Amino acid sequence: MLLKAENIIKKFDDSLVLDGISLEVKEGEVVVIIGPSGSGKSTILRCLTQLEQVDSGRIELDGKLMVDTVDGKTVYSNSKILHKLILDVGLVFQNFNLFPHYSVLRNIVDPQVKVLNRSKEEATKIAMELLDKMNLADRGDSYPCELSGGQQQRIAIARALALNPKILFFDEPTSALDPELTGEILKVIRSLAQEKMTMVIVTHEMAFAREVADRVIFMDNGNIVEQGTPEEVFGNSVNQRTKDFLQRYSNS
Amino acid sequence: MKIDGVPIDLLTKNMLLATGNVLQIFFLTILFSIPLGFIVALARGSRFKIISVPTRIYQLIFRGTPLMLQLFFFMYGPYYLFDIGFGRFNACIIAFVVNYAAYFGEIFRGGIASIPKGQYEAAKVLGYSKFQTFMRIILPQVVKHVMPATGNEFMTLVKDTSLAQVISVGEIYNVATNASSRYFSTVPLIVAGLFYFIMNTVVELSFKVIEKKLDYYRT
């Protein structure tokens, strides 16, 4: 098991956002998380990428322990291990969050050089290969503000991939895009899936979820309500809440 | 050449000499108050009240009282309190630095607050350290953001140097008032006005150039 999260509880002030959720991801698996807004989909990703601290629970990634709760006490590992764990994950944001003052190429090169201590030549070579893969080889010298949302998101994916993460998280990667631009992002994710990249994707693109996922998870109220293969969840969901949710989606 | 009985060439020469002092006050204030302003901005945003509250009180005092009084305070305060002094020029620089750092602190604080949370989050997930994140990702964007307000402060500072005369630090306004009373004429004051205006035109043009240079990206 590449990723193992157990009994994660996360509260914001008084509201319970994650209610004891457990999640396992195998190497090479593509997991898609769907569910209504406020169900905790993004929060679980943010906990797994250390952007939020869990209130209790246990997270293990690639054999390294991030956090554990023993006898009611939640303790995070030391900063050295946490830094290693950060390098194991990549996160693609809804709003891209590219660095606007860096050129496209530098957005991808700088983290490699500064965080992984790669040489500039090597980092540039890797960046160019990734840009080529994203069909953006000619945009290396552009600045993010000169690109469309779809192009920016592809750069953000390349930036994450350049650090060779073991697992890549997507937090609604197409939600900020015009409908005609979502296709290019989904194409990239699809090709990553073919390369057996381990991915956890939060999305509202149901058709895409059905197509790309090895496993679909339906979340509501901070926990998993139902999970299974796309056929099981979309085809004949057993849970009423899942049915209602999918019903609303197919009507809209 | 004389206008209204004022020997213009002599006056200009004296003012040019005084301009050296003005430029010294100007550049020394900038040199010290900008780094100090950044520290103030960070201290102000600190999670620890023991740091942020005193910083806020300092800013309130130095933004809330006249710079003129602060000049007097740093000039004569140490004599009364400790029987020592900084000396005229040093007292003047200290007053300007402490005063301007309070304002710069506020400007930089606003600049830092304007950077979207997503920038910090992206940097964190990529593995940048906190220091790297600030120096490489946040600071360059803050610099661009605070440029217009900083240009404002620079122009105000040029004019504020005229306050140094209250503790008898020789500068342009000082020369102007002396000449004005000697020749019973307002011409020296107008010439002084021209000097300030020319210096600020240079400041304004410089900031236009810098802002243009930083215009290669938008946030």
Tab-separated table of C-alpha atoms in Angstrom:
chain	number	residue	atom	x	y	z
A	1	MET	CA	0.000	0.000	0.000
A	2	LEU	CA	1.519	3.310	-1.046
A	3	LEU	CA	-0.774	5.513	0.979
A	4	LYS	CA	-2.601	4.575	4.117
A	5	ALA	CA	-4.778	7.032	6.009
A	6	GLU	CA	-6.770	5.824	8.996
A	7	ASN	CA	-9.498	7.456	11.051
A	8	ILE	CA	-8.674	10.994	10.010
A	9	ILE	CA	-10.555	13.604	11.977
A	10	LYS	CA	-10.315	17.265	11.063
A	11	LYS	CA	-12.299	20.081	12.610
A	12	PHE	CA	-12.490	23.698	11.548
A	13	ASP	CA	-13.550	25.591	14.658
A	14	ASP	CA	-16.579	23.580	15.692
A	15	SER	CA	-17.536	21.952	12.419
A	16	LEU	CA	-16.365	18.429	11.757
A	17	VAL	CA	-14.982	18.341	8.206
A	18	LEU	CA	-13.409	14.892	8.219
A	19	ASP	CA	-15.233	12.409	10.374
A	20	GLY	CA	-12.888	9.486	10.872
A	21	ILE	CA	-12.239	8.811	7.199
A	22	SER	CA	-9.877	6.022	6.127
A	23	LEU	CA	-8.319	5.764	2.698
A	24	GLU	CA	-5.836	3.455	1.043
A	25	VAL	CA	-4.199	3.878	-2.323
A	26	LYS	CA	-2.152	1.231	-4.112
A	27	GLU	CA	0.785	2.011	-6.324
A	28	GLY	CA	-0.328	2.790	-9.857
A	29	GLU	CA	-3.941	3.190	-8.817
A	30	VAL	CA	-6.152	6.054	-9.950
A	31	VAL	CA	-8.663	7.003	-7.300
A	32	VAL	CA	-11.343	9.558	-8.056
A	33	ILE	CA	-13.190	11.239	-5.205
A	34	ILE	CA	-16.607	12.677	-5.904
A	35	GLY	CA	-19.198	14.183	-3.628
A	36	PRO	CA	-21.155	17.345	-2.859
A	37	SER	CA	-19.315	20.530	-1.912
A	38	GLY	CA	-18.497	20.676	1.763
A	39	SER	CA	-18.170	16.914	1.950
A	40	GLY	CA	-14.459	17.170	2.833
A	41	LYS	CA	-12.985	16.077	-0.521
A	42	SER	CA	-10.494	18.916	-0.738
A	43	THR	CA	-9.729	18.796	2.970
A	44	ILE	CA	-8.582	15.184	2.830
A	45	LEU	CA	-6.193	16.089	0.000
A	46	ARG	CA	-4.938	19.049	2.005
A	47	CYS	CA	-4.319	16.834	5.015
A	48	LEU	CA	-2.418	14.286	2.939
A	49	THR	CA	-0.232	17.042	1.461
A	50	GLN	CA	0.390	18.660	4.869
A	51	LEU	CA	-1.431	21.865	4.005
A	52	GLU	CA	-3.709	21.142	6.933
A	53	GLN	CA	-2.917	19.376	10.174
A	54	VAL	CA	-5.231	16.560	11.175
A	55	ASP	CA	-6.785	16.599	14.629
A	56	SER	CA	-6.364	12.871	14.923
A	57	GLY	CA	-5.641	9.827	12.823
A	58	ARG	CA	-2.752	8.067	11.205
A	59	ILE	CA	-1.183	8.734	7.818
A	60	GLU	CA	1.516	6.595	6.288
A	61	LEU	CA	3.007	7.186	2.873
A	62	ASP	CA	5.549	4.978	1.138
A	63	GLY	CA	6.410	3.338	4.442
A	64	LYS	CA	7.039	6.636	6.209
A	65	LEU	CA	4.816	7.750	9.053
A	66	MET	CA	3.499	11.304	8.766
A	67	VAL	CA	1.252	11.431	11.785
A	68	ASP	CA	-0.164	9.027	14.300
A	69	THR	CA	-2.572	9.180	17.195
A	70	VAL	CA	-1.631	7.076	20.169
A	71	ASP	CA	-3.627	7.189	23.411
A	72	GLY	CA	-5.520	10.225	22.204
A	73	LYS	CA	-2.356	12.142	21.418
A	74	THR	CA	-1.741	13.173	17.805
A	75	VAL	CA	1.923	13.517	16.978
A	76	TYR	CA	3.508	14.487	13.673
A	77	SER	CA	6.886	13.067	12.672
A	78	ASN	CA	9.961	15.275	12.815
A	79	SER	CA	10.480	17.957	10.214
A	80	LYS	CA	13.064	15.924	8.316
A	81	ILE	CA	10.605	13.100	7.665
A	82	LEU	CA	7.822	15.574	6.913
A	83	HIS	CA	10.033	17.234	4.301
A	84	LYS	CA	10.726	13.853	2.704
A	85	LEU	CA	6.995	13.167	2.703
A	86	ILE	CA	6.328	16.485	0.985
A	87	LEU	CA	8.695	15.407	-1.772
A	88	ASP	CA	6.735	12.187	-2.180
A	89	VAL	CA	3.560	14.040	-3.073
A	90	GLY	CA	2.539	16.454	-5.779
A	91	LEU	CA	-0.557	18.609	-5.694
A	92	VAL	CA	-2.321	20.291	-8.576
A	93	PHE	CA	-4.573	23.123	-7.420
A	94	GLN	CA	-7.859	24.347	-8.723
A	95	ASN	CA	-6.323	27.804	-9.279
A	96	PHE	CA	-2.982	26.514	-10.650
A	97	ASN	CA	-0.948	28.691	-8.247
A	98	LEU	CA	1.908	29.134	-10.663
A	99	PHE	CA	4.523	31.684	-9.627
A	100	PRO	CA	3.572	34.728	-11.707
A	101	HIS	CA	6.995	36.380	-11.541
A	102	TYR	CA	8.756	33.336	-13.000
A	103	SER	CA	8.683	32.329	-16.627
A	104	VAL	CA	7.045	29.027	-17.474
A	105	LEU	CA	10.411	27.304	-17.683
A	106	ARG	CA	11.609	28.764	-14.401
A	107	ASN	CA	8.411	27.674	-12.668
A	108	ILE	CA	9.417	24.101	-13.455
A	109	VAL	CA	13.202	24.478	-13.094
A	110	ASP	CA	13.449	26.467	-9.866
A	111	PRO	CA	11.913	23.891	-7.489
A	112	GLN	CA	14.132	21.155	-8.938
A	113	VAL	CA	17.247	23.247	-8.408
A	114	LYS	CA	16.345	24.727	-5.036
A	115	VAL	CA	14.592	21.762	-3.452
A	116	LEU	CA	16.180	18.706	-5.072
A	117	ASN	CA	19.563	20.358	-5.732
A	118	ARG	CA	19.573	19.258	-9.328
A	119	SER	CA	21.934	21.062	-11.654
A	120	LYS	CA	20.380	23.753	-13.758
A	121	GLU	CA	21.175	21.863	-16.963
A	122	GLU	CA	19.557	18.675	-15.764
A	123	ALA	CA	16.520	20.539	-14.402
A	124	THR	CA	16.109	22.422	-17.672
A	125	LYS	CA	16.324	19.198	-19.649
A	126	ILE	CA	13.639	17.588	-17.491
A	127	ALA	CA	11.492	20.710	-17.742
A	128	MET	CA	11.757	20.784	-21.524
A	129	GLU	CA	10.778	17.131	-21.794
A	130	LEU	CA	7.739	17.759	-19.624
A	131	LEU	CA	6.779	20.868	-21.570
A	132	ASP	CA	7.036	18.832	-24.722
A	133	LYS	CA	4.775	16.208	-23.211
A	134	MET	CA	2.281	18.927	-22.300
A	135	ASN	CA	2.419	20.258	-25.861
A	136	LEU	CA	3.809	23.534	-24.588
A	137	ALA	CA	7.437	23.246	-25.696
A	138	ASP	CA	7.255	26.660	-27.360
A	139	ARG	CA	5.928	28.474	-24.278
A	140	GLY	CA	8.922	28.110	-21.970
A	141	ASP	CA	9.759	31.802	-22.091
A	142	SER	CA	6.196	32.984	-21.583
A	143	TYR	CA	4.871	34.182	-18.255
A	144	PRO	CA	1.851	32.518	-16.671
A	145	CYS	CA	-0.302	35.619	-17.222
A	146	GLU	CA	0.179	35.210	-20.980
A	147	LEU	CA	-1.309	31.724	-21.013
A	148	SER	CA	-4.845	30.375	-21.000
A	149	GLY	CA	-6.148	28.625	-17.914
A	150	GLY	CA	-5.760	25.250	-19.561
A	151	GLN	CA	-2.159	25.980	-20.456
A	152	GLN	CA	-1.436	27.248	-16.941
A	153	GLN	CA	-2.862	24.085	-15.451
A	154	ARG	CA	-0.717	21.942	-17.722
A	155	ILE	CA	2.337	23.917	-16.559
A	156	ALA	CA	1.273	23.310	-12.964
A	157	ILE	CA	1.079	19.569	-13.672
A	158	ALA	CA	4.521	19.652	-15.295
A	159	ARG	CA	5.908	21.555	-12.298
A	160	ALA	CA	4.583	18.875	-9.944
A	161	LEU	CA	5.821	16.004	-12.126
A	162	ALA	CA	9.316	17.482	-12.381
A	163	LEU	CA	9.929	16.556	-8.750
A	164	ASN	CA	9.068	12.883	-9.434
A	165	PRO	CA	6.315	12.537	-6.838
A	166	LYS	CA	5.243	9.027	-5.898
A	167	ILE	CA	1.648	10.149	-5.809
A	168	LEU	CA	-0.073	13.066	-7.479
A	169	PHE	CA	-3.154	14.748	-6.048
A	170	PHE	CA	-5.547	16.831	-8.111
A	171	ASP	CA	-7.889	19.226	-6.329
A	172	GLU	CA	-10.654	19.965	-8.819
A	173	PRO	CA	-8.136	20.615	-11.605
A	174	THR	CA	-10.733	21.702	-14.141
A	175	SER	CA	-13.156	23.667	-11.954
A	176	ALA	CA	-11.586	27.051	-12.732
A	177	LEU	CA	-11.508	26.415	-16.463
A	178	ASP	CA	-13.887	27.218	-19.270
A	179	PRO	CA	-15.687	24.062	-20.375
A	180	GLU	CA	-13.832	23.969	-23.690
A	181	LEU	CA	-10.490	23.935	-21.854
A	182	THR	CA	-11.207	21.057	-19.478
A	183	GLY	CA	-10.606	18.530	-22.260
A	184	GLU	CA	-6.904	19.291	-22.553
A	185	ILE	CA	-6.374	18.732	-18.814
A	186	LEU	CA	-8.338	15.512	-18.793
A	187	LYS	CA	-6.242	14.312	-21.722
A	188	VAL	CA	-3.060	14.888	-19.740
A	189	ILE	CA	-4.426	13.051	-16.693
A	190	ARG	CA	-5.566	10.216	-18.918
A	191	SER	CA	-2.090	9.792	-20.364
A	192	LEU	CA	-0.594	9.880	-16.863
A	193	ALA	CA	-2.984	7.113	-15.897
A	194	GLN	CA	-1.751	5.060	-18.824
A	195	GLU	CA	1.792	5.525	-17.527
A	196	LYS	CA	0.620	4.078	-14.203
A	197	MET	CA	1.093	7.281	-12.253
A	198	THR	CA	-0.569	6.950	-8.847
A	199	MET	CA	-3.205	9.645	-8.629
A	200	VAL	CA	-5.993	10.811	-6.359
A	201	ILE	CA	-8.336	13.140	-8.181
A	202	VAL	CA	-11.107	15.251	-6.718
A	203	THR	CA	-13.415	16.249	-9.531
A	204	HIS	CA	-16.936	17.067	-10.606
A	205	GLU	CA	-16.380	15.640	-14.087
A	206	MET	CA	-18.455	12.516	-13.727
A	207	ALA	CA	-17.937	11.157	-17.217
A	208	PHE	CA	-14.211	11.563	-16.810
A	209	ALA	CA	-14.263	9.954	-13.367
A	210	ARG	CA	-16.038	6.974	-14.810
A	211	GLU	CA	-13.543	6.631	-17.602
A	212	VAL	CA	-10.216	7.147	-15.843
A	213	ALA	CA	-10.790	5.799	-12.327
A	214	ASP	CA	-9.750	2.403	-11.066
A	215	ARG	CA	-11.801	3.165	-8.006
A	216	VAL	CA	-14.409	5.815	-7.301
A	217	ILE	CA	-15.047	7.131	-3.826
A	218	PHE	CA	-18.206	8.974	-2.952
A	219	MET	CA	-17.790	11.250	0.051
A	220	ASP	CA	-20.408	13.019	2.101
A	221	ASN	CA	-20.266	14.706	5.506
A	222	GLY	CA	-16.584	14.005	5.971
A	223	ASN	CA	-16.584	10.318	5.330
A	224	ILE	CA	-16.718	7.709	2.600
A	225	VAL	CA	-20.286	6.721	1.872
A	226	GLU	CA	-19.587	4.333	-0.937
A	227	GLN	CA	-16.655	3.164	-3.000
A	228	GLY	CA	-15.933	0.699	-5.736
A	229	THR	CA	-15.200	0.378	-9.415
A	230	PRO	CA	-16.774	3.037	-11.649
A	231	GLU	CA	-19.336	0.434	-12.773
A	232	GLU	CA	-20.324	-0.274	-9.197
A	233	VAL	CA	-20.636	3.349	-8.085
A	234	PHE	CA	-22.070	4.877	-11.248
A	235	GLY	CA	-23.851	1.800	-12.578
A	236	ASN	CA	-25.654	0.503	-9.553
A	237	SER	CA	-24.880	2.439	-6.430
A	238	VAL	CA	-26.386	0.890	-3.342
A	239	ASN	CA	-26.439	3.985	-1.190
A	240	GLN	CA	-29.342	6.412	-1.408
A	241	ARG	CA	-27.161	9.492	-0.919
A	242	THR	CA	-24.902	8.429	-3.797
A	243	LYS	CA	-27.930	7.834	-5.969
A	244	ASP	CA	-29.375	11.255	-5.143
A	245	PHE	CA	-26.051	12.948	-5.847
A	246	LEU	CA	-25.540	11.219	-9.180
A	247	GLN	CA	-29.150	11.872	-10.072
A	248	ARG	CA	-28.669	15.616	-9.546
A	249	TYR	CA	-25.574	15.501	-11.739
A	250	SER	CA	-27.157	13.702	-14.624
A	251	ASN	CA	-30.065	16.166	-14.524
A	252	SER	CA	-27.867	19.244	-14.667
B	1	MET	CA	22.534	88.121	-11.658
B	2	LYS	CA	20.020	89.504	-9.167
B	3	ILE	CA	16.266	88.983	-8.952
B	4	ASP	CA	14.363	91.118	-6.456
B	5	GLY	CA	17.741	92.037	-4.930
B	6	VAL	CA	18.706	88.391	-4.430
B	7	PRO	CA	22.029	87.256	-5.958
B	8	ILE	CA	20.747	84.169	-7.689
B	9	ASP	CA	24.101	82.554	-8.537
B	10	LEU	CA	25.277	82.815	-4.918
B	11	LEU	CA	21.943	81.496	-3.656
B	12	THR	CA	22.001	78.597	-6.102
B	13	LYS	CA	25.543	77.748	-5.074
B	14	ASN	CA	24.570	77.670	-1.393
B	15	MET	CA	21.528	75.592	-2.148
B	16	LEU	CA	23.545	73.117	-4.173
B	17	LEU	CA	25.858	72.734	-1.182
B	18	ALA	CA	22.829	72.194	1.060
B	19	THR	CA	21.490	69.684	-1.453
B	20	GLY	CA	24.401	67.425	-0.471
B	21	ASN	CA	22.997	67.315	3.038
B	22	VAL	CA	19.484	66.704	1.761
B	23	LEU	CA	20.678	63.810	-0.388
B	24	GLN	CA	22.587	62.380	2.565
B	25	ILE	CA	19.475	62.484	4.744
B	26	PHE	CA	17.451	61.038	1.890
B	27	PHE	CA	19.706	58.110	1.048
B	28	LEU	CA	20.647	57.228	4.619
B	29	THR	CA	16.965	57.212	5.589
B	30	ILE	CA	16.120	54.944	2.648
B	31	LEU	CA	19.098	52.695	3.331
B	32	PHE	CA	18.085	52.001	6.924
B	33	SER	CA	14.325	52.467	6.990
B	34	ILE	CA	13.500	50.007	4.206
B	35	PRO	CA	15.138	46.946	5.798
B	36	LEU	CA	13.825	48.092	9.174
B	37	GLY	CA	10.386	48.530	7.609
B	38	PHE	CA	10.475	44.928	6.464
B	39	ILE	CA	11.332	43.779	9.946
B	40	VAL	CA	8.496	45.933	11.286
B	41	ALA	CA	6.099	44.387	8.758
B	42	LEU	CA	7.094	40.862	9.757
B	43	ALA	CA	6.996	41.685	13.466
B	44	ARG	CA	3.578	43.226	13.034
B	45	GLY	CA	2.310	40.036	11.414
B	46	SER	CA	3.854	37.829	14.081
B	47	ARG	CA	1.695	35.239	15.786
B	48	PHE	CA	3.219	36.225	19.093
B	49	LYS	CA	1.437	39.133	20.738
B	50	ILE	CA	4.565	39.990	22.678
B	51	ILE	CA	6.121	40.950	19.341
B	52	SER	CA	3.171	42.248	17.346
B	53	VAL	CA	1.604	44.493	19.994
B	54	PRO	CA	4.733	46.534	20.855
B	55	THR	CA	5.395	46.889	17.126
B	56	ARG	CA	1.927	48.256	16.633
B	57	ILE	CA	2.365	50.704	19.505
B	58	TYR	CA	5.671	51.872	18.022
B	59	GLN	CA	3.983	52.428	14.660
B	60	LEU	CA	1.104	54.262	16.283
B	61	ILE	CA	3.452	56.612	18.138
B	62	PHE	CA	5.669	57.428	15.188
B	63	ARG	CA	2.877	57.731	12.671
B	64	GLY	CA	0.688	59.565	15.147
B	65	THR	CA	3.020	62.382	16.177
B	66	PRO	CA	4.708	65.069	14.054
B	67	LEU	CA	8.091	64.209	12.606
B	68	MET	CA	9.176	67.654	13.777
B	69	LEU	CA	8.630	66.687	17.405
B	70	GLN	CA	10.431	63.404	16.837
B	71	LEU	CA	13.428	65.348	15.546
B	72	PHE	CA	13.450	67.415	18.741
B	73	PHE	CA	13.058	64.262	20.779
B	74	PHE	CA	16.085	62.506	19.315
B	75	MET	CA	18.109	65.711	19.371
B	76	TYR	CA	17.463	66.781	22.976
B	77	GLY	CA	15.884	63.731	24.646
B	78	PRO	CA	19.166	61.869	25.201
B	79	TYR	CA	20.713	64.980	26.835
B	80	TYR	CA	17.888	65.236	29.352
B	81	LEU	CA	17.607	61.506	29.975
B	82	PHE	CA	21.191	60.259	29.890
B	83	ASP	CA	23.284	63.379	29.602
B	84	ILE	CA	24.642	62.220	26.247
B	85	GLY	CA	23.674	63.074	22.687
B	86	PHE	CA	23.831	61.551	19.245
B	87	GLY	CA	24.996	64.764	17.630
B	88	ARG	CA	22.862	66.899	15.361
B	89	PHE	CA	23.139	64.981	12.117
B	90	ASN	CA	22.896	61.518	13.695
B	91	ALA	CA	19.834	62.547	15.698
B	92	CYS	CA	18.294	63.773	12.468
B	93	ILE	CA	18.959	60.472	10.657
B	94	ILE	CA	17.681	58.397	13.577
B	95	ALA	CA	14.435	60.381	13.707
B	96	PHE	CA	13.883	60.018	9.961
B	97	VAL	CA	14.701	56.299	9.948
B	98	VAL	CA	12.484	55.472	12.907
B	99	ASN	CA	9.652	57.542	11.474
B	100	TYR	CA	9.846	56.194	7.931
B	101	ALA	CA	10.299	52.581	9.047
B	102	ALA	CA	6.930	52.871	10.781
B	103	TYR	CA	5.298	53.898	7.501
B	104	PHE	CA	7.222	51.423	5.364
B	105	GLY	CA	6.260	48.711	7.846
B	106	GLU	CA	2.619	49.438	7.128
B	107	ILE	CA	3.135	49.508	3.367
B	108	PHE	CA	5.090	46.249	3.349
B	109	ARG	CA	2.585	44.606	5.664
B	110	GLY	CA	-0.128	45.412	3.141
B	111	GLY	CA	2.081	44.098	0.349
B	112	ILE	CA	2.755	40.822	2.122
B	113	ALA	CA	-0.939	40.415	2.941
B	114	SER	CA	-1.837	40.918	-0.722
B	115	ILE	CA	-0.026	37.751	-1.843
B	116	PRO	CA	-2.597	34.976	-2.270
B	117	LYS	CA	-2.451	32.072	0.180
B	118	GLY	CA	-2.127	29.726	-2.787
B	119	GLN	CA	1.404	30.966	-3.447
B	120	TYR	CA	2.525	29.831	0.007
B	121	GLU	CA	0.698	26.538	-0.405
B	122	ALA	CA	2.170	25.796	-3.824
B	123	ALA	CA	5.665	26.562	-2.508
B	124	LYS	CA	5.141	24.374	0.528
B	125	VAL	CA	3.928	21.372	-1.448
B	126	LEU	CA	6.863	21.753	-3.839
B	127	GLY	CA	9.163	21.462	-0.830
B	128	TYR	CA	10.484	25.021	-0.534
B	129	SER	CA	11.573	25.935	2.985
B	130	LYS	CA	9.829	28.842	4.701
B	131	PHE	CA	12.863	31.050	4.089
B	132	GLN	CA	13.076	30.080	0.413
B	133	THR	CA	9.356	30.685	0.034
B	134	PHE	CA	9.656	34.175	1.429
B	135	MET	CA	12.811	35.178	-0.428
B	136	ARG	CA	12.066	33.567	-3.792
B	137	ILE	CA	8.298	33.555	-4.120
B	138	ILE	CA	6.755	36.127	-1.814
B	139	LEU	CA	9.268	38.980	-1.608
B	140	PRO	CA	9.658	39.605	-5.367
B	141	GLN	CA	5.896	39.872	-5.711
B	142	VAL	CA	5.666	42.128	-2.657
B	143	VAL	CA	8.273	44.450	-4.177
B	144	LYS	CA	6.181	44.919	-7.293
B	145	HIS	CA	3.048	45.413	-5.258
B	146	VAL	CA	4.431	48.075	-2.913
B	147	MET	CA	6.238	50.082	-5.597
B	148	PRO	CA	3.581	52.811	-6.086
B	149	ALA	CA	3.123	53.401	-2.349
B	150	THR	CA	6.886	53.376	-1.826
B	151	GLY	CA	7.324	55.989	-4.565
B	152	ASN	CA	4.847	58.126	-2.653
B	153	GLU	CA	6.919	57.823	0.508
B	154	PHE	CA	10.125	58.677	-1.331
B	155	MET	CA	8.593	61.911	-2.611
B	156	THR	CA	7.290	62.785	0.826
B	157	LEU	CA	10.727	62.094	2.247
B	158	VAL	CA	12.374	64.563	-0.139
B	159	LYS	CA	10.042	67.270	1.122
B	160	ASP	CA	10.273	66.152	4.757
B	161	THR	CA	14.022	66.756	4.759
B	162	SER	CA	13.088	70.430	5.095
B	163	LEU	CA	12.086	69.632	8.693
B	164	ALA	CA	15.713	68.947	9.586
B	165	GLN	CA	16.136	72.713	9.968
B	166	VAL	CA	14.284	72.603	13.311
B	167	ILE	CA	17.380	71.042	14.842
B	168	SER	CA	19.624	73.283	12.721
B	169	VAL	CA	20.787	70.662	10.260
B	170	GLY	CA	21.711	72.719	7.248
B	171	GLU	CA	19.571	71.965	4.222
B	172	ILE	CA	17.812	73.736	1.382
B	173	TYR	CA	14.918	75.182	3.313
B	174	ASN	CA	17.359	76.446	5.922
B	175	VAL	CA	19.369	78.279	3.273
B	176	ALA	CA	16.162	79.649	1.762
B	177	THR	CA	14.766	81.128	4.980
B	178	ASN	CA	18.107	82.683	5.860
B	179	ALA	CA	18.438	84.282	2.435
B	180	SER	CA	14.801	85.302	2.498
B	181	SER	CA	15.200	87.300	5.690
B	182	ARG	CA	18.553	88.759	4.647
B	183	TYR	CA	17.238	90.119	1.313
B	184	PHE	CA	13.613	90.728	2.380
B	185	SER	CA	12.453	88.621	-0.556
B	186	THR	CA	10.362	85.533	-1.218
B	187	VAL	CA	12.519	84.627	-4.222
B	188	PRO	CA	14.793	82.249	-2.222
B	189	LEU	CA	11.716	80.316	-1.081
B	190	ILE	CA	10.565	79.922	-4.667
B	191	VAL	CA	14.039	78.747	-5.668
B	192	ALA	CA	13.943	76.251	-2.786
B	193	GLY	CA	10.589	75.030	-4.073
B	194	LEU	CA	12.172	74.483	-7.480
B	195	PHE	CA	14.969	72.421	-5.928
B	196	TYR	CA	12.501	70.106	-4.190
B	197	PHE	CA	10.442	69.899	-7.350
B	198	ILE	CA	13.414	68.910	-9.491
B	199	MET	CA	14.536	66.246	-7.012
B	200	ASN	CA	11.055	64.783	-6.883
B	201	THR	CA	10.798	64.782	-10.654
B	202	VAL	CA	13.883	62.570	-10.646
B	203	VAL	CA	12.264	60.326	-8.010
B	204	GLU	CA	9.066	60.126	-10.021
B	205	LEU	CA	10.865	59.290	-13.257
B	206	SER	CA	12.980	56.645	-11.512
B	207	PHE	CA	9.898	54.940	-10.157
B	208	LYS	CA	8.254	55.033	-13.566
B	209	VAL	CA	11.283	53.187	-14.947
B	210	ILE	CA	11.313	50.630	-12.123
B	211	GLU	CA	7.579	50.008	-12.385
B	212	LYS	CA	7.920	49.550	-16.101
B	213	LYS	CA	10.732	47.052	-15.539
B	214	LEU	CA	8.517	45.092	-13.158
B	215	ASP	CA	5.697	45.153	-15.648
B	216	TYR	CA	6.798	41.956	-17.388
B	217	TYR	CA	4.277	39.973	-15.388
B	218	ARG	CA	0.854	40.405	-13.871
B	219	THR	CA	-0.497	38.618	-10.844
